[in-house]
Amino acid sequence: MLIVMTVGATPQQVERVIERVSALGLKAHPIPGAQRVAIGITGNQGAVEPALFENLPGVLEVIPVSHPYKLVSREAKPESSIVMVGGVPVGGDNFAVFAGPCSVETPEQTLTIARHVRASGAQILRGGAFKPRTSPYTFQGLGEPGLAILRDVGHEVQMPIVSEALDEGSLDLVAEYCDMIQIGARNMQNYSLLRTVGRLRKPVLLKRGMGATVDELLMAAEYVLAEGNYQVVLCERGIRTFADHTRNTLDLAAVVAVQRLSHLPIIVDPSHGTGKRHKVVPLARAAVAVGADGLMIEVHHEPSQALSDASQAILPGELSELIQQLPQLLPLTGRHMAQPLRLSA
Ligand code: PEP
Ligand code: MN
């Protein structure tokens, strides 16, 4: 259920509603909007009686939420959310490019790629230290030393960093070293991990599971918001289909579907979405045209030497060329490149 306050409702009136929600043993989530405050209620097993709130001062209306998710829905918050990632805004009109190697391999490799990524105009640096690999015998990531390399390189090139957490143990480390925590496709429905990440106060990049529907993606995000962490960016990264010309099938319609249902930003990962270098840039351009809030792209200066996802890494020059094309595409959907962190001497 959602309680919508009047435009002129006072903080005291909002507080009074929150107190009544808490007195019922439920959790109140005040959601400030551009026009008015809405208060989401979670923790109820069945329907909550609207009359308990309707007559409180400052309450405009009490709306039963029609979707199984509440806090992520546009009903709860009509304006698109902006998530700040280490000082870079993602969402709203702000388009952000997350780029970097699939895996952090060495300090030199990470710094080389990061310098290219920074020079290309991308705003956020990605790099995996805990890798969810299909085979237990392939490179599993450097673990904590990899996070330390990514943090140092992020400082060097002055970019916020994002890396994946695979479980509760790696989550603590990723939260300590990084500006944003990635929850990968394979963990999208790991509900205990989602709850734990929801108790942190760090931005989360939540990737769509390879067999998950849009509703399931939004429900996964709801787990994070329900614990009080509202800083979630969603990511479409391709789903499993019968198609064998592509590693996954990049579902760009999901971007449009999500934006209708939810206020959360959604970015697109054409690297895992296609798995083939030659498909990454065309699908990236398509993602921009469809209205995505950003891109996540894997880059390597020596793709054939990459320790993971070698066949989908694009070259630094290809990333630069793509980003140079963005000013032509972004106005189509009313977006502009998010301001990167300003370089200090
Ligand atoms: C990744 O971003 O490196 C990754 C493993 O992605 P996904 O979870 O989408 O497979
Ligand atoms: Mn990868």
PDB file of C-alpha atoms and ligand atoms in Angstrom, residues 102 126 131 272 298 309 312, ligand 2:
ATOM      1  CA  CYS A 102      35.872  -8.319 -17.366  1.00  0.00           C
ATOM      2  CA  ARG A 126      34.313  -1.726 -13.868  1.00  0.00           C
ATOM      3  CA  LYS A 131      34.337 -14.019 -10.927  1.00  0.00           C
ATOM      4  CA  HIS A 272      27.469 -10.312 -21.998  1.00  0.00           C
ATOM      5  CA  GLU A 298      33.956  -4.865 -21.343  1.00  0.00           C
ATOM      6  CA  ASP A 309      35.398 -13.200 -21.648  1.00  0.00           C
ATOM      7  CA  GLN A 312      33.488 -10.117 -26.178  1.00  0.00           C
TER       8      GLN A 312
HETATM    9 MN    MN B   2      32.562 -10.725 -18.147  1.00  0.00          MN
END
